[in-house]
């Protein structure tokens, strides 16, 4: 190995710089990682039909990631069907539980691209004819994107949580997240560096944050997740 080669550092495509001097536009590596996360989540949903197992959905997600050159994830792909839609946590891997005629599928994907950028996306799909579930998912997605449109650079994490939680309760949802949050900070190489979007975190939001309301209305659990770049002058949903 030459001296030149051994002295070269391999680093992520972007780094988190807290404070108002953060870049206004999201880094290209981050945008690419999130595009892959969204594509892989969609591939998982497309694979699902009555009789499909959580493990089969996981394999469909993995196939899509590998096609995009992604060899690693920063935490497991979460797949939930039936009662498992009520849990989204790294200690709950995909199982052999199969989709029913009326079911909800949840897929949460966490790719690491070759350049070291991290993504994070959750999507849900209603399987079969279940109008109540379709409406619950549609209402959560509407609420989610209305809240994202209100994001401001440097706003406190607990302010965003309060806005979202108030809307969730008004729409008849109960928050399901085991740590009582609606998201977390995300950097290349570390999630949760600036903790969670919860009632007690007063951290100003700069850079990338994953916003992921996870809630139930009645016995129907649904979740949606996108990354938002809190830039110097505006916020960009990836």
PDB file of C-alpha atoms in Angstrom:
ATOM      1  CA  UNK A   1       0.000   0.000   0.000  1.00  0.00           C
ATOM      2  CA  UNK A   2       1.414   3.390  -0.989  1.00  0.00           C
ATOM      3  CA  UNK A   3       1.827   6.242   1.488  1.00  0.00           C
ATOM      4  CA  UNK A   4      -0.667   8.302  -0.489  1.00  0.00           C
ATOM      5  CA  UNK A   5      -3.263   5.560  -0.366  1.00  0.00           C
ATOM      6  CA  UNK A   6      -2.813   4.828   3.339  1.00  0.00           C
ATOM      7  CA  UNK A   7      -3.160   8.493   4.304  1.00  0.00           C
ATOM      8  CA  UNK A   8      -6.473   9.011   2.527  1.00  0.00           C
ATOM      9  CA  UNK A   9      -9.504   9.034   4.770  1.00  0.00           C
ATOM     10  CA  UNK A  10     -12.826   7.580   3.578  1.00  0.00           C
ATOM     11  CA  UNK A  11     -15.568   9.733   5.080  1.00  0.00           C
ATOM     12  CA  UNK A  12     -19.353  10.103   4.708  1.00  0.00           C
ATOM     13  CA  UNK A  13     -20.671  12.274   1.920  1.00  0.00           C
ATOM     14  CA  UNK A  14     -22.078  14.770   4.399  1.00  0.00           C
ATOM     15  CA  UNK A  15     -21.715  15.725   8.035  1.00  0.00           C
ATOM     16  CA  UNK A  16     -24.101  17.388  10.441  1.00  0.00           C
ATOM     17  CA  UNK A  17     -23.237  20.965  11.330  1.00  0.00           C
ATOM     18  CA  UNK A  18     -25.565  22.200  14.051  1.00  0.00           C
ATOM     19  CA  UNK A  19     -26.649  25.806  14.028  1.00  0.00           C
ATOM     20  CA  UNK A  20     -27.873  28.317  11.464  1.00  0.00           C
ATOM     21  CA  UNK A  21     -24.739  27.968   9.311  1.00  0.00           C
ATOM     22  CA  UNK A  22     -25.941  24.571   8.089  1.00  0.00           C
ATOM     23  CA  UNK A  23     -26.227  24.289   4.303  1.00  0.00           C
ATOM     24  CA  UNK A  24     -29.551  25.466   2.933  1.00  0.00           C
ATOM     25  CA  UNK A  25     -29.932  22.555   0.517  1.00  0.00           C
ATOM     26  CA  UNK A  26     -29.710  18.923   1.609  1.00  0.00           C
ATOM     27  CA  UNK A  27     -26.504  17.126   0.595  1.00  0.00           C
ATOM     28  CA  UNK A  28     -26.711  15.063  -2.572  1.00  0.00           C
ATOM     29  CA  UNK A  29     -25.658  11.909  -0.709  1.00  0.00           C
ATOM     30  CA  UNK A  30     -28.492  12.276   1.764  1.00  0.00           C
ATOM     31  CA  UNK A  31     -31.028  12.889  -0.990  1.00  0.00           C
ATOM     32  CA  UNK A  32     -29.839   9.778  -2.827  1.00  0.00           C
ATOM     33  CA  UNK A  33     -29.974   7.622   0.318  1.00  0.00           C
ATOM     34  CA  UNK A  34     -33.514   8.742   1.017  1.00  0.00           C
ATOM     35  CA  UNK A  35     -34.606   8.132  -2.567  1.00  0.00           C
ATOM     36  CA  UNK A  36     -33.331   4.564  -2.212  1.00  0.00           C
ATOM     37  CA  UNK A  37     -35.119   4.158   1.124  1.00  0.00           C
ATOM     38  CA  UNK A  38     -38.404   5.249  -0.437  1.00  0.00           C
ATOM     39  CA  UNK A  39     -37.934   2.963  -3.442  1.00  0.00           C
ATOM     40  CA  UNK A  40     -37.135  -0.018  -1.205  1.00  0.00           C
ATOM     41  CA  UNK A  41     -40.147   0.635   1.025  1.00  0.00           C
ATOM     42  CA  UNK A  42     -42.343   0.765  -2.073  1.00  0.00           C
ATOM     43  CA  UNK A  43     -40.873  -2.551  -3.254  1.00  0.00           C
ATOM     44  CA  UNK A  44     -41.803  -4.117   0.066  1.00  0.00           C
ATOM     45  CA  UNK A  45     -45.379  -2.891  -0.188  1.00  0.00           C
ATOM     46  CA  UNK A  46     -45.659  -4.092  -3.786  1.00  0.00           C
ATOM     47  CA  UNK A  47     -44.671  -7.612  -2.740  1.00  0.00           C
ATOM     48  CA  UNK A  48     -47.516  -7.942  -0.241  1.00  0.00           C
ATOM     49  CA  UNK A  49     -50.778  -9.778  -0.810  1.00  0.00           C
ATOM     50  CA  UNK A  50     -52.809 -12.205   1.307  1.00  0.00           C
ATOM     51  CA  UNK A  51     -50.504 -15.055   2.296  1.00  0.00           C
ATOM     52  CA  UNK A  52     -47.259 -13.071   1.981  1.00  0.00           C
ATOM     53  CA  UNK A  53     -45.101 -13.279   5.105  1.00  0.00           C
ATOM     54  CA  UNK A  54     -43.182 -10.503   6.828  1.00  0.00           C
ATOM     55  CA  UNK A  55     -39.977 -12.347   5.959  1.00  0.00           C
ATOM     56  CA  UNK A  56     -40.903 -12.403   2.265  1.00  0.00           C
ATOM     57  CA  UNK A  57     -41.489  -8.646   2.365  1.00  0.00           C
ATOM     58  CA  UNK A  58     -38.096  -8.201   4.027  1.00  0.00           C
ATOM     59  CA  UNK A  59     -36.470 -10.162   1.188  1.00  0.00           C
ATOM     60  CA  UNK A  60     -38.200  -7.965  -1.403  1.00  0.00           C
ATOM     61  CA  UNK A  61     -36.847  -4.870   0.351  1.00  0.00           C
ATOM     62  CA  UNK A  62     -33.367  -6.391   0.496  1.00  0.00           C
ATOM     63  CA  UNK A  63     -33.456  -7.252  -3.208  1.00  0.00           C
ATOM     64  CA  UNK A  64     -34.261  -3.643  -4.054  1.00  0.00           C
ATOM     65  CA  UNK A  65     -31.485  -2.338  -1.811  1.00  0.00           C
ATOM     66  CA  UNK A  66     -28.937  -4.682  -3.362  1.00  0.00           C
ATOM     67  CA  UNK A  67     -29.978  -3.614  -6.861  1.00  0.00           C
ATOM     68  CA  UNK A  68     -29.169  -0.042  -5.815  1.00  0.00           C
ATOM     69  CA  UNK A  69     -25.738  -1.006  -4.514  1.00  0.00           C
ATOM     70  CA  UNK A  70     -26.710  -0.892  -0.842  1.00  0.00           C
ATOM     71  CA  UNK A  71     -24.965  -3.618   1.165  1.00  0.00           C
ATOM     72  CA  UNK A  72     -25.745  -2.399   4.686  1.00  0.00           C
ATOM     73  CA  UNK A  73     -28.519  -0.918   6.800  1.00  0.00           C
ATOM     74  CA  UNK A  74     -28.021   1.012  10.025  1.00  0.00           C
ATOM     75  CA  UNK A  75     -30.755  -0.940  11.786  1.00  0.00           C
ATOM     76  CA  UNK A  76     -32.981  -3.807  10.713  1.00  0.00           C
ATOM     77  CA  UNK A  77     -35.777  -3.452   8.187  1.00  0.00           C
ATOM     78  CA  UNK A  78     -38.944  -3.409  10.275  1.00  0.00           C
ATOM     79  CA  UNK A  79     -41.890  -5.267   8.757  1.00  0.00           C
ATOM     80  CA  UNK A  80     -45.220  -5.532  10.530  1.00  0.00           C
ATOM     81  CA  UNK A  81     -48.481  -7.299   9.716  1.00  0.00           C
ATOM     82  CA  UNK A  82     -51.543  -7.802  11.903  1.00  0.00           C
ATOM     83  CA  UNK A  83     -50.738  -7.211  15.566  1.00  0.00           C
ATOM     84  CA  UNK A  84     -47.102  -6.631  14.624  1.00  0.00           C
ATOM     85  CA  UNK A  85     -48.039  -3.309  13.042  1.00  0.00           C
ATOM     86  CA  UNK A  86     -48.302  -2.011  16.607  1.00  0.00           C
ATOM     87  CA  UNK A  87     -44.566  -2.518  17.206  1.00  0.00           C
ATOM     88  CA  UNK A  88     -41.707  -0.923  15.296  1.00  0.00           C
ATOM     89  CA  UNK A  89     -38.460  -1.512  17.181  1.00  0.00           C
ATOM     90  CA  UNK A  90     -34.996  -2.985  16.402  1.00  0.00           C
ATOM     91  CA  UNK A  91     -35.654  -5.944  18.691  1.00  0.00           C
ATOM     92  CA  UNK A  92     -38.627  -7.097  16.578  1.00  0.00           C
ATOM     93  CA  UNK A  93     -37.359  -8.603  13.295  1.00  0.00           C
ATOM     94  CA  UNK A  94     -39.638  -9.819  10.493  1.00  0.00           C
ATOM     95  CA  UNK A  95     -41.437 -13.091  11.248  1.00  0.00           C
ATOM     96  CA  UNK A  96     -43.267 -15.810   9.334  1.00  0.00           C
ATOM     97  CA  UNK A  97     -46.609 -14.152  10.067  1.00  0.00           C
ATOM     98  CA  UNK A  98     -48.619 -13.985   6.818  1.00  0.00           C
ATOM     99  CA  UNK A  99     -50.884 -11.220   5.571  1.00  0.00           C
ATOM    100  CA  UNK A 100     -54.628 -11.759   5.897  1.00  0.00           C
ATOM    101  CA  UNK A 101     -57.422 -10.686   3.547  1.00  0.00           C
ATOM    102  CA  UNK A 102     -57.923  -7.516   5.620  1.00  0.00           C
ATOM    103  CA  UNK A 103     -54.604  -6.343   6.972  1.00  0.00           C
ATOM    104  CA  UNK A 104     -52.140  -3.470   7.230  1.00  0.00           C
ATOM    105  CA  UNK A 105     -48.482  -3.816   6.246  1.00  0.00           C
ATOM    106  CA  UNK A 106     -45.828  -1.515   7.686  1.00  0.00           C
ATOM    107  CA  UNK A 107     -42.303  -1.323   6.210  1.00  0.00           C
ATOM    108  CA  UNK A 108     -39.487   0.789   7.736  1.00  0.00           C
ATOM    109  CA  UNK A 109     -36.202   0.874   5.767  1.00  0.00           C
ATOM    110  CA  UNK A 110     -32.764   2.189   6.829  1.00  0.00           C
ATOM    111  CA  UNK A 111     -30.160   2.048   4.033  1.00  0.00           C
ATOM    112  CA  UNK A 112     -26.508   3.052   4.184  1.00  0.00           C
ATOM    113  CA  UNK A 113     -25.232   3.952   0.720  1.00  0.00           C
ATOM    114  CA  UNK A 114     -21.728   3.256  -0.563  1.00  0.00           C
ATOM    115  CA  UNK A 115     -20.692   6.836   0.194  1.00  0.00           C
ATOM    116  CA  UNK A 116     -21.776   6.520   3.841  1.00  0.00           C
ATOM    117  CA  UNK A 117     -25.071   8.393   3.678  1.00  0.00           C
ATOM    118  CA  UNK A 118     -28.047   7.166   5.719  1.00  0.00           C
ATOM    119  CA  UNK A 119     -31.742   7.074   4.801  1.00  0.00           C
ATOM    120  CA  UNK A 120     -34.927   6.302   6.736  1.00  0.00           C
ATOM    121  CA  UNK A 121     -38.420   5.787   5.326  1.00  0.00           C
ATOM    122  CA  UNK A 122     -41.637   4.136   6.527  1.00  0.00           C
ATOM    123  CA  UNK A 123     -44.659   3.359   4.404  1.00  0.00           C
ATOM    124  CA  UNK A 124     -47.881   1.402   5.016  1.00  0.00           C
ATOM    125  CA  UNK A 125     -50.314  -0.425   2.757  1.00  0.00           C
ATOM    126  CA  UNK A 126     -53.832  -1.665   3.366  1.00  0.00           C
ATOM    127  CA  UNK A 127     -54.267  -5.219   2.064  1.00  0.00           C
ATOM    128  CA  UNK A 128     -57.741  -6.184   0.906  1.00  0.00           C
ATOM    129  CA  UNK A 129     -61.005  -4.270   1.286  1.00  0.00           C
ATOM    130  CA  UNK A 130     -60.845  -2.522   4.664  1.00  0.00           C
ATOM    131  CA  UNK A 131     -62.309   0.994   4.379  1.00  0.00           C
ATOM    132  CA  UNK A 132     -61.628   1.929   8.009  1.00  0.00           C
ATOM    133  CA  UNK A 133     -57.940   1.128   7.651  1.00  0.00           C
ATOM    134  CA  UNK A 134     -57.725   2.938   4.327  1.00  0.00           C
ATOM    135  CA  UNK A 135     -59.211   6.036   5.939  1.00  0.00           C
ATOM    136  CA  UNK A 136     -56.947   5.795   9.001  1.00  0.00           C
ATOM    137  CA  UNK A 137     -53.857   5.644   6.789  1.00  0.00           C
ATOM    138  CA  UNK A 138     -55.072   8.422   4.508  1.00  0.00           C
ATOM    139  CA  UNK A 139     -55.852  10.700   7.468  1.00  0.00           C
ATOM    140  CA  UNK A 140     -52.449  10.078   9.061  1.00  0.00           C
ATOM    141  CA  UNK A 141     -50.641  10.823   5.808  1.00  0.00           C
ATOM    142  CA  UNK A 142     -52.642  14.032   5.353  1.00  0.00           C
ATOM    143  CA  UNK A 143     -51.856  15.112   8.912  1.00  0.00           C
ATOM    144  CA  UNK A 144     -48.175  14.223   8.456  1.00  0.00           C
ATOM    145  CA  UNK A 145     -47.649  16.275   5.314  1.00  0.00           C
ATOM    146  CA  UNK A 146     -49.571  19.232   6.691  1.00  0.00           C
ATOM    147  CA  UNK A 147     -47.225  19.221   9.700  1.00  0.00           C
ATOM    148  CA  UNK A 148     -44.136  18.904   7.488  1.00  0.00           C
ATOM    149  CA  UNK A 149     -45.237  22.014   5.615  1.00  0.00           C
ATOM    150  CA  UNK A 150     -45.098  23.908   8.930  1.00  0.00           C
ATOM    151  CA  UNK A 151     -41.512  22.935   9.777  1.00  0.00           C
ATOM    152  CA  UNK A 152     -39.162  25.894  10.333  1.00  0.00           C
ATOM    153  CA  UNK A 153     -35.361  25.983  10.462  1.00  0.00           C
ATOM    154  CA  UNK A 154     -34.151  25.877  14.050  1.00  0.00           C
ATOM    155  CA  UNK A 155     -37.537  25.156  15.623  1.00  0.00           C
ATOM    156  CA  UNK A 156     -37.340  23.199  18.863  1.00  0.00           C
ATOM    157  CA  UNK A 157     -37.905  19.456  18.648  1.00  0.00           C
ATOM    158  CA  UNK A 158     -40.528  19.592  21.392  1.00  0.00           C
ATOM    159  CA  UNK A 159     -42.452  22.272  19.500  1.00  0.00           C
ATOM    160  CA  UNK A 160     -42.769  19.987  16.491  1.00  0.00           C
ATOM    161  CA  UNK A 161     -43.788  17.136  18.774  1.00  0.00           C
ATOM    162  CA  UNK A 162     -46.469  19.275  20.421  1.00  0.00           C
ATOM    163  CA  UNK A 163     -47.951  20.342  17.084  1.00  0.00           C
ATOM    164  CA  UNK A 164     -48.066  16.763  15.838  1.00  0.00           C
ATOM    165  CA  UNK A 165     -49.350  15.178  19.030  1.00  0.00           C
ATOM    166  CA  UNK A 166     -52.149  17.728  19.284  1.00  0.00           C
ATOM    167  CA  UNK A 167     -53.262  16.890  15.746  1.00  0.00           C
ATOM    168  CA  UNK A 168     -53.034  13.169  16.387  1.00  0.00           C
ATOM    169  CA  UNK A 169     -55.290  13.400  19.422  1.00  0.00           C
ATOM    170  CA  UNK A 170     -57.755  15.653  17.582  1.00  0.00           C
ATOM    171  CA  UNK A 171     -57.993  13.022  14.810  1.00  0.00           C
ATOM    172  CA  UNK A 172     -58.632  10.232  17.310  1.00  0.00           C
ATOM    173  CA  UNK A 173     -55.171   8.633  17.258  1.00  0.00           C
ATOM    174  CA  UNK A 174     -53.109   7.305  20.163  1.00  0.00           C
ATOM    175  CA  UNK A 175     -49.317   7.516  19.862  1.00  0.00           C
ATOM    176  CA  UNK A 176     -47.766   4.021  19.720  1.00  0.00           C
ATOM    177  CA  UNK A 177     -44.046   4.768  19.763  1.00  0.00           C
ATOM    178  CA  UNK A 178     -42.409   2.899  22.656  1.00  0.00           C
ATOM    179  CA  UNK A 179     -40.271   5.946  23.502  1.00  0.00           C
ATOM    180  CA  UNK A 180     -43.165   8.434  23.114  1.00  0.00           C
ATOM    181  CA  UNK A 181     -41.668  10.377  20.206  1.00  0.00           C
ATOM    182  CA  UNK A 182     -42.490  11.173  16.581  1.00  0.00           C
ATOM    183  CA  UNK A 183     -38.956  10.994  15.212  1.00  0.00           C
ATOM    184  CA  UNK A 184     -35.252  11.606  15.730  1.00  0.00           C
ATOM    185  CA  UNK A 185     -32.172  13.336  14.407  1.00  0.00           C
ATOM    186  CA  UNK A 186     -30.207  11.599  11.667  1.00  0.00           C
ATOM    187  CA  UNK A 187     -26.588  12.082  10.667  1.00  0.00           C
ATOM    188  CA  UNK A 188     -24.271  10.158   8.370  1.00  0.00           C
ATOM    189  CA  UNK A 189     -22.965   7.568  10.785  1.00  0.00           C
ATOM    190  CA  UNK A 190     -25.298   8.153  13.728  1.00  0.00           C
ATOM    191  CA  UNK A 191     -29.005   8.257  14.404  1.00  0.00           C
ATOM    192  CA  UNK A 192     -30.298   9.885  17.596  1.00  0.00           C
ATOM    193  CA  UNK A 193     -27.221  12.120  18.066  1.00  0.00           C
ATOM    194  CA  UNK A 194     -29.527  14.969  19.028  1.00  0.00           C
ATOM    195  CA  UNK A 195     -32.087  12.666  20.577  1.00  0.00           C
ATOM    196  CA  UNK A 196     -35.765  12.404  19.753  1.00  0.00           C
ATOM    197  CA  UNK A 197     -38.656  14.616  18.714  1.00  0.00           C
ATOM    198  CA  UNK A 198     -40.491  14.328  21.995  1.00  0.00           C
ATOM    199  CA  UNK A 199     -42.057  16.467  24.700  1.00  0.00           C
ATOM    200  CA  UNK A 200     -38.805  17.043  26.586  1.00  0.00           C
ATOM    201  CA  UNK A 201     -36.265  17.790  23.841  1.00  0.00           C
ATOM    202  CA  UNK A 202     -35.678  21.528  23.402  1.00  0.00           C
ATOM    203  CA  UNK A 203     -32.864  21.024  20.868  1.00  0.00           C
ATOM    204  CA  UNK A 204     -33.087  23.365  17.841  1.00  0.00           C
ATOM    205  CA  UNK A 205     -33.598  21.343  14.678  1.00  0.00           C
ATOM    206  CA  UNK A 206     -30.915  21.796  12.025  1.00  0.00           C
ATOM    207  CA  UNK A 207     -29.792  19.327   9.382  1.00  0.00           C
ATOM    208  CA  UNK A 208     -31.599  16.021   8.829  1.00  0.00           C
ATOM    209  CA  UNK A 209     -34.401  14.753  11.062  1.00  0.00           C
ATOM    210  CA  UNK A 210     -36.633  11.725  10.522  1.00  0.00           C
ATOM    211  CA  UNK A 211     -40.264  12.561  11.246  1.00  0.00           C
ATOM    212  CA  UNK A 212     -42.382   9.443  11.773  1.00  0.00           C
ATOM    213  CA  UNK A 213     -45.757   9.621  13.510  1.00  0.00           C
ATOM    214  CA  UNK A 214     -46.726   6.083  14.555  1.00  0.00           C
ATOM    215  CA  UNK A 215     -50.247   5.850  15.908  1.00  0.00           C
ATOM    216  CA  UNK A 216     -53.419   3.806  16.206  1.00  0.00           C
ATOM    217  CA  UNK A 217     -57.040   4.727  15.722  1.00  0.00           C
ATOM    218  CA  UNK A 218     -59.124   2.035  17.308  1.00  0.00           C
ATOM    219  CA  UNK A 219     -57.479  -1.280  16.482  1.00  0.00           C
ATOM    220  CA  UNK A 220     -55.787   0.047  13.321  1.00  0.00           C
ATOM    221  CA  UNK A 221     -52.096   0.973  13.580  1.00  0.00           C
ATOM    222  CA  UNK A 222     -50.437   3.075  10.880  1.00  0.00           C
ATOM    223  CA  UNK A 223     -47.156   4.898  10.398  1.00  0.00           C
ATOM    224  CA  UNK A 224     -45.524   7.203   7.859  1.00  0.00           C
ATOM    225  CA  UNK A 225     -41.971   8.575   7.817  1.00  0.00           C
ATOM    226  CA  UNK A 226     -39.979  11.069   5.783  1.00  0.00           C
ATOM    227  CA  UNK A 227     -36.710  12.942   6.208  1.00  0.00           C
ATOM    228  CA  UNK A 228     -36.731  16.719   6.488  1.00  0.00           C
ATOM    229  CA  UNK A 229     -33.634  18.839   5.968  1.00  0.00           C
ATOM    230  CA  UNK A 230     -33.740  21.839   8.302  1.00  0.00           C
ATOM    231  CA  UNK A 231     -31.548  24.208   6.306  1.00  0.00           C
ATOM    232  CA  UNK A 232     -30.277  27.681   6.952  1.00  0.00           C
ATOM    233  CA  UNK A 233     -33.293  29.420   5.388  1.00  0.00           C
ATOM    234  CA  UNK A 234     -35.918  26.764   4.742  1.00  0.00           C
ATOM    235  CA  UNK A 235     -36.934  23.147   5.222  1.00  0.00           C
ATOM    236  CA  UNK A 236     -36.890  20.529   2.489  1.00  0.00           C
ATOM    237  CA  UNK A 237     -38.817  17.247   2.654  1.00  0.00           C
ATOM    238  CA  UNK A 238     -36.837  14.487   0.977  1.00  0.00           C
TER     239      UNK A 238
END
